[in-house]
Amino acid sequence: TTGSSIMPQKKNPDVAELIRGKSARVYGDLFAIMTLMKGLPMTYNRDLQEDKEPLFDAVDTVKDCLTIFTEMIQETKFNSAKMYTAARGGFSTATDVAEYLVKKGVPFRKSHEIVGKIVAHCLKNKTSLDQLSLTDYQKFYEGFSADIRECIKLEKAVNSRKHIGGTATSAVMGRIREIEKTSGKK
């Protein structure tokens, strides 16, 4: 990391930023190949000799990025308490409240409107979803019941997304096992 030029307390994640920048190069390689392939008949043409350089560049760039990123992650220290506090802020469970209402039979558009009003109320009163009482929730929609407390728990919200690519522990661990199996690495 390096320090910020204006904020002395800030640390910039140089490696992550540089790797993020490499996506432009890989996209450039992709577009070079797509442009090359555009309009070609279904057989081999000499034009295709030009696909090797962007293809190999993209593969080499991705391999290098993965190697460097792996080293960076291994050296990264996470402040779990700070991460948890940050995750609880910013109304990260507002979508869960909207989904809760949909499960109660409220059309999504109306659910979205209700949750928008709840969030606006919280912002105005400098509070959060987990600090509202059941009575507070019921001021916005009478159908809220005591189970809303469970719905807005961060752990519940994270673990409710069990689909592929989801945040549930089971989904994440399943993906890790899949990657380990296909890569041969642990």
PDB file of C-alpha atoms in Angstrom:
ATOM      1  CA  THR A   1       0.000   0.000   0.000  1.00  0.00           C
ATOM      2  CA  THR A   2       0.916   3.630  -0.306  1.00  0.00           C
ATOM      3  CA  GLY A   3      -0.382   6.602   1.589  1.00  0.00           C
ATOM      4  CA  SER A   4      -2.824   9.087   0.165  1.00  0.00           C
ATOM      5  CA  SER A   5      -1.439  12.381  -1.103  1.00  0.00           C
ATOM      6  CA  ILE A   6      -4.122  14.308   0.783  1.00  0.00           C
ATOM      7  CA  MET A   7      -5.331  12.027   3.607  1.00  0.00           C
ATOM      8  CA  PRO A   8      -2.472  10.854   5.855  1.00  0.00           C
ATOM      9  CA  GLN A   9      -4.552   8.126   7.541  1.00  0.00           C
ATOM     10  CA  LYS A  10      -5.587   6.519   4.234  1.00  0.00           C
ATOM     11  CA  LYS A  11      -3.789   3.553   2.702  1.00  0.00           C
ATOM     12  CA  ASN A  12      -4.268   2.853  -0.996  1.00  0.00           C
ATOM     13  CA  PRO A  13      -4.463  -0.814  -2.060  1.00  0.00           C
ATOM     14  CA  ASP A  14      -1.940  -0.431  -4.889  1.00  0.00           C
ATOM     15  CA  VAL A  15      -1.830  -4.066  -5.987  1.00  0.00           C
ATOM     16  CA  ALA A  16      -5.620  -4.363  -6.153  1.00  0.00           C
ATOM     17  CA  GLU A  17      -5.887  -1.087  -8.060  1.00  0.00           C
ATOM     18  CA  LEU A  18      -3.206  -2.110 -10.555  1.00  0.00           C
ATOM     19  CA  ILE A  19      -4.848  -5.489 -11.101  1.00  0.00           C
ATOM     20  CA  ARG A  20      -8.221  -3.793 -11.595  1.00  0.00           C
ATOM     21  CA  GLY A  21      -6.552  -1.644 -14.244  1.00  0.00           C
ATOM     22  CA  LYS A  22      -5.415  -4.758 -16.103  1.00  0.00           C
ATOM     23  CA  SER A  23      -9.051  -5.517 -16.941  1.00  0.00           C
ATOM     24  CA  ALA A  24      -8.875  -2.739 -19.559  1.00  0.00           C
ATOM     25  CA  ARG A  25      -5.976  -4.511 -21.249  1.00  0.00           C
ATOM     26  CA  VAL A  26      -7.788  -7.868 -21.282  1.00  0.00           C
ATOM     27  CA  TYR A  27     -10.955  -6.215 -22.624  1.00  0.00           C
ATOM     28  CA  GLY A  28      -8.809  -4.603 -25.320  1.00  0.00           C
ATOM     29  CA  ASP A  29      -7.491  -8.039 -26.278  1.00  0.00           C
ATOM     30  CA  LEU A  30     -11.052  -9.377 -26.380  1.00  0.00           C
ATOM     31  CA  PHE A  31     -12.231  -6.579 -28.657  1.00  0.00           C
ATOM     32  CA  ALA A  32      -9.204  -7.034 -30.914  1.00  0.00           C
ATOM     33  CA  ILE A  33     -10.134 -10.701 -31.387  1.00  0.00           C
ATOM     34  CA  MET A  34     -13.841  -9.929 -31.828  1.00  0.00           C
ATOM     35  CA  THR A  35     -13.070  -7.265 -34.437  1.00  0.00           C
ATOM     36  CA  LEU A  36     -10.751  -9.675 -36.218  1.00  0.00           C
ATOM     37  CA  MET A  37     -13.444 -12.378 -36.310  1.00  0.00           C
ATOM     38  CA  LYS A  38     -16.189 -10.004 -37.491  1.00  0.00           C
ATOM     39  CA  GLY A  39     -17.390 -10.806 -40.958  1.00  0.00           C
ATOM     40  CA  LEU A  40     -15.146 -13.802 -41.564  1.00  0.00           C
ATOM     41  CA  PRO A  41     -16.581 -16.806 -43.381  1.00  0.00           C
ATOM     42  CA  MET A  42     -16.844 -20.104 -41.520  1.00  0.00           C
ATOM     43  CA  THR A  43     -13.442 -21.434 -42.591  1.00  0.00           C
ATOM     44  CA  TYR A  44      -9.846 -20.541 -41.746  1.00  0.00           C
ATOM     45  CA  ASN A  45      -8.597 -17.251 -43.146  1.00  0.00           C
ATOM     46  CA  ARG A  46      -5.149 -15.746 -42.959  1.00  0.00           C
ATOM     47  CA  ASP A  47      -6.635 -12.887 -40.934  1.00  0.00           C
ATOM     48  CA  LEU A  48      -6.723 -15.322 -38.026  1.00  0.00           C
ATOM     49  CA  GLN A  49      -2.941 -15.181 -37.728  1.00  0.00           C
ATOM     50  CA  GLU A  50      -3.570 -11.909 -35.895  1.00  0.00           C
ATOM     51  CA  ASP A  51      -5.507 -13.562 -33.062  1.00  0.00           C
ATOM     52  CA  LYS A  52      -2.448 -15.097 -31.377  1.00  0.00           C
ATOM     53  CA  GLU A  53      -0.924 -11.934 -29.938  1.00  0.00           C
ATOM     54  CA  PRO A  54      -4.067 -10.666 -28.134  1.00  0.00           C
ATOM     55  CA  LEU A  55      -5.025 -14.183 -27.046  1.00  0.00           C
ATOM     56  CA  PHE A  56      -1.648 -14.979 -25.499  1.00  0.00           C
ATOM     57  CA  ASP A  57      -1.426 -11.484 -24.005  1.00  0.00           C
ATOM     58  CA  ALA A  58      -4.815 -11.937 -22.313  1.00  0.00           C
ATOM     59  CA  VAL A  59      -3.891 -15.379 -20.958  1.00  0.00           C
ATOM     60  CA  ASP A  60      -0.513 -14.166 -19.664  1.00  0.00           C
ATOM     61  CA  THR A  61      -2.066 -11.060 -18.098  1.00  0.00           C
ATOM     62  CA  VAL A  62      -4.768 -13.045 -16.284  1.00  0.00           C
ATOM     63  CA  LYS A  63      -2.253 -15.646 -15.035  1.00  0.00           C
ATOM     64  CA  ASP A  64       0.063 -12.915 -13.735  1.00  0.00           C
ATOM     65  CA  CYS A  65      -2.830 -11.102 -12.052  1.00  0.00           C
ATOM     66  CA  LEU A  66      -4.032 -14.281 -10.352  1.00  0.00           C
ATOM     67  CA  THR A  67      -0.532 -15.059  -9.080  1.00  0.00           C
ATOM     68  CA  ILE A  68      -0.016 -11.557  -7.691  1.00  0.00           C
ATOM     69  CA  PHE A  69      -3.553 -11.321  -6.298  1.00  0.00           C
ATOM     70  CA  THR A  70      -3.121 -14.649  -4.500  1.00  0.00           C
ATOM     71  CA  GLU A  71       0.042 -13.357  -2.814  1.00  0.00           C
ATOM     72  CA  MET A  72      -1.718 -10.117  -1.868  1.00  0.00           C
ATOM     73  CA  ILE A  73      -4.671 -11.946  -0.295  1.00  0.00           C
ATOM     74  CA  GLN A  74      -2.336 -14.216   1.692  1.00  0.00           C
ATOM     75  CA  GLU A  75      -0.677 -11.133   3.200  1.00  0.00           C
ATOM     76  CA  THR A  76      -3.909  -9.219   3.822  1.00  0.00           C
ATOM     77  CA  LYS A  77      -5.058  -8.757   7.399  1.00  0.00           C
ATOM     78  CA  PHE A  78      -8.787  -8.278   7.880  1.00  0.00           C
ATOM     79  CA  ASN A  79     -10.356  -6.411  10.796  1.00  0.00           C
ATOM     80  CA  SER A  80     -13.479  -8.560  11.231  1.00  0.00           C
ATOM     81  CA  ALA A  81     -15.071  -6.313  13.848  1.00  0.00           C
ATOM     82  CA  LYS A  82     -14.703  -3.242  11.652  1.00  0.00           C
ATOM     83  CA  MET A  83     -15.978  -5.158   8.617  1.00  0.00           C
ATOM     84  CA  TYR A  84     -19.031  -6.324  10.555  1.00  0.00           C
ATOM     85  CA  THR A  85     -19.811  -2.798  11.740  1.00  0.00           C
ATOM     86  CA  ALA A  86     -19.462  -1.440   8.203  1.00  0.00           C
ATOM     87  CA  ALA A  87     -21.680  -4.200   6.793  1.00  0.00           C
ATOM     88  CA  ARG A  88     -24.430  -3.394   9.301  1.00  0.00           C
ATOM     89  CA  GLY A  89     -24.465   0.220   8.159  1.00  0.00           C
ATOM     90  CA  GLY A  90     -25.695   1.575   4.884  1.00  0.00           C
ATOM     91  CA  PHE A  91     -29.025  -0.265   4.993  1.00  0.00           C
ATOM     92  CA  SER A  92     -27.520  -3.451   3.601  1.00  0.00           C
ATOM     93  CA  THR A  93     -30.603  -5.435   4.680  1.00  0.00           C
ATOM     94  CA  ALA A  94     -33.142  -3.087   3.048  1.00  0.00           C
ATOM     95  CA  THR A  95     -33.523  -5.505   0.133  1.00  0.00           C
ATOM     96  CA  ASP A  96     -34.294  -8.254   2.638  1.00  0.00           C
ATOM     97  CA  VAL A  97     -37.088  -6.111   4.080  1.00  0.00           C
ATOM     98  CA  ALA A  98     -38.492  -5.641   0.558  1.00  0.00           C
ATOM     99  CA  GLU A  99     -38.295  -9.407  -0.065  1.00  0.00           C
ATOM    100  CA  TYR A 100     -39.958 -10.003   3.319  1.00  0.00           C
ATOM    101  CA  LEU A 101     -42.907  -7.870   2.223  1.00  0.00           C
ATOM    102  CA  VAL A 102     -43.130  -9.653  -1.135  1.00  0.00           C
ATOM    103  CA  LYS A 103     -43.322 -12.983   0.727  1.00  0.00           C
ATOM    104  CA  LYS A 104     -46.218 -11.464   2.692  1.00  0.00           C
ATOM    105  CA  GLY A 105     -48.030 -10.829  -0.601  1.00  0.00           C
ATOM    106  CA  VAL A 106     -47.114  -7.182  -1.157  1.00  0.00           C
ATOM    107  CA  PRO A 107     -46.377  -6.431  -4.841  1.00  0.00           C
ATOM    108  CA  PHE A 108     -42.688  -5.634  -5.336  1.00  0.00           C
ATOM    109  CA  ARG A 109     -43.321  -2.077  -6.529  1.00  0.00           C
ATOM    110  CA  LYS A 110     -45.308  -1.319  -3.362  1.00  0.00           C
ATOM    111  CA  SER A 111     -42.736  -3.158  -1.238  1.00  0.00           C
ATOM    112  CA  HIS A 112     -39.977  -1.026  -2.770  1.00  0.00           C
ATOM    113  CA  GLU A 113     -41.948   2.129  -2.003  1.00  0.00           C
ATOM    114  CA  ILE A 114     -42.550   1.098   1.626  1.00  0.00           C
ATOM    115  CA  VAL A 115     -38.890   0.260   2.234  1.00  0.00           C
ATOM    116  CA  GLY A 116     -37.850   3.530   0.583  1.00  0.00           C
ATOM    117  CA  LYS A 117     -39.999   5.406   3.092  1.00  0.00           C
ATOM    118  CA  ILE A 118     -38.566   3.385   5.985  1.00  0.00           C
ATOM    119  CA  VAL A 119     -34.992   4.138   4.897  1.00  0.00           C
ATOM    120  CA  ALA A 120     -35.829   7.845   4.447  1.00  0.00           C
ATOM    121  CA  HIS A 121     -37.294   7.829   7.975  1.00  0.00           C
ATOM    122  CA  CYS A 122     -34.131   6.205   9.344  1.00  0.00           C
ATOM    123  CA  LEU A 123     -31.884   8.712   7.588  1.00  0.00           C
ATOM    124  CA  LYS A 124     -33.954  11.640   8.826  1.00  0.00           C
ATOM    125  CA  ASN A 125     -33.875  10.310  12.396  1.00  0.00           C
ATOM    126  CA  LYS A 126     -30.252   9.095  12.291  1.00  0.00           C
ATOM    127  CA  THR A 127     -31.217   5.517  13.081  1.00  0.00           C
ATOM    128  CA  SER A 128     -30.972   2.134  11.384  1.00  0.00           C
ATOM    129  CA  LEU A 129     -33.305  -0.698  10.402  1.00  0.00           C
ATOM    130  CA  ASP A 130     -32.273  -2.826  13.381  1.00  0.00           C
ATOM    131  CA  GLN A 131     -33.008   0.020  15.805  1.00  0.00           C
ATOM    132  CA  LEU A 132     -36.641   0.388  14.703  1.00  0.00           C
ATOM    133  CA  SER A 133     -39.315  -1.227  16.847  1.00  0.00           C
ATOM    134  CA  LEU A 134     -42.081  -3.417  15.461  1.00  0.00           C
ATOM    135  CA  THR A 135     -44.457  -0.500  16.055  1.00  0.00           C
ATOM    136  CA  ASP A 136     -42.173   1.728  13.969  1.00  0.00           C
ATOM    137  CA  TYR A 137     -42.291  -0.774  11.113  1.00  0.00           C
ATOM    138  CA  GLN A 138     -46.056  -1.100  11.380  1.00  0.00           C
ATOM    139  CA  LYS A 139     -46.433   2.663  10.884  1.00  0.00           C
ATOM    140  CA  PHE A 140     -45.293   2.050   7.319  1.00  0.00           C
ATOM    141  CA  TYR A 141     -47.157  -1.222   6.753  1.00  0.00           C
ATOM    142  CA  GLU A 142     -49.506  -2.980   9.168  1.00  0.00           C
ATOM    143  CA  GLY A 143     -48.506  -6.433   7.921  1.00  0.00           C
ATOM    144  CA  PHE A 144     -45.092  -6.344   9.602  1.00  0.00           C
ATOM    145  CA  SER A 145     -44.844  -8.879  12.410  1.00  0.00           C
ATOM    146  CA  ALA A 146     -42.229  -9.836  15.007  1.00  0.00           C
ATOM    147  CA  ASP A 147     -40.338 -11.960  12.460  1.00  0.00           C
ATOM    148  CA  ILE A 148     -39.043  -8.754  10.832  1.00  0.00           C
ATOM    149  CA  ARG A 149     -36.391  -8.714  13.580  1.00  0.00           C
ATOM    150  CA  GLU A 150     -34.997 -12.001  12.244  1.00  0.00           C
ATOM    151  CA  CYS A 151     -35.171 -10.761   8.659  1.00  0.00           C
ATOM    152  CA  ILE A 152     -32.900  -7.770   9.285  1.00  0.00           C
ATOM    153  CA  LYS A 153     -30.148  -9.695  11.056  1.00  0.00           C
ATOM    154  CA  LEU A 154     -27.029  -9.379   8.936  1.00  0.00           C
ATOM    155  CA  GLU A 155     -26.023 -13.036   9.364  1.00  0.00           C
ATOM    156  CA  LYS A 156     -29.473 -14.185   8.267  1.00  0.00           C
ATOM    157  CA  ALA A 157     -29.416 -11.892   5.243  1.00  0.00           C
ATOM    158  CA  VAL A 158     -25.989 -13.131   4.163  1.00  0.00           C
ATOM    159  CA  ASN A 159     -26.845 -16.799   4.671  1.00  0.00           C
ATOM    160  CA  SER A 160     -30.219 -16.572   2.919  1.00  0.00           C
ATOM    161  CA  ARG A 161     -28.556 -16.254  -0.483  1.00  0.00           C
ATOM    162  CA  LYS A 162     -27.757 -19.893  -1.165  1.00  0.00           C
ATOM    163  CA  HIS A 163     -27.757 -19.753  -4.969  1.00  0.00           C
ATOM    164  CA  ILE A 164     -24.635 -20.086  -7.145  1.00  0.00           C
ATOM    165  CA  GLY A 165     -22.605 -16.948  -6.557  1.00  0.00           C
ATOM    166  CA  GLY A 166     -24.578 -16.215  -3.392  1.00  0.00           C
ATOM    167  CA  THR A 167     -23.171 -14.988  -0.093  1.00  0.00           C
ATOM    168  CA  ALA A 168     -24.344 -17.891   2.082  1.00  0.00           C
ATOM    169  CA  THR A 169     -21.506 -19.750   3.761  1.00  0.00           C
ATOM    170  CA  SER A 170     -22.665 -22.960   2.070  1.00  0.00           C
ATOM    171  CA  ALA A 171     -22.579 -21.303  -1.387  1.00  0.00           C
ATOM    172  CA  VAL A 172     -19.148 -19.754  -0.819  1.00  0.00           C
ATOM    173  CA  MET A 173     -17.640 -22.964   0.581  1.00  0.00           C
ATOM    174  CA  GLY A 174     -19.174 -24.961  -2.273  1.00  0.00           C
ATOM    175  CA  ARG A 175     -17.554 -22.648  -4.796  1.00  0.00           C
ATOM    176  CA  ILE A 176     -14.198 -22.831  -2.993  1.00  0.00           C
ATOM    177  CA  ARG A 177     -14.332 -26.651  -3.087  1.00  0.00           C
ATOM    178  CA  GLU A 178     -15.212 -26.529  -6.780  1.00  0.00           C
ATOM    179  CA  ILE A 179     -12.262 -24.238  -7.546  1.00  0.00           C
ATOM    180  CA  GLU A 180      -9.896 -26.394  -5.484  1.00  0.00           C
ATOM    181  CA  LYS A 181     -11.092 -29.492  -7.309  1.00  0.00           C
ATOM    182  CA  THR A 182     -10.674 -28.023 -10.799  1.00  0.00           C
ATOM    183  CA  SER A 183      -7.395 -26.238 -10.061  1.00  0.00           C
ATOM    184  CA  GLY A 184      -5.833 -29.058  -8.057  1.00  0.00           C
ATOM    185  CA  LYS A 185      -4.813 -26.514  -5.390  1.00  0.00           C
ATOM    186  CA  LYS A 186      -5.914 -26.015  -1.793  1.00  0.00           C
TER     187      LYS A 186
END
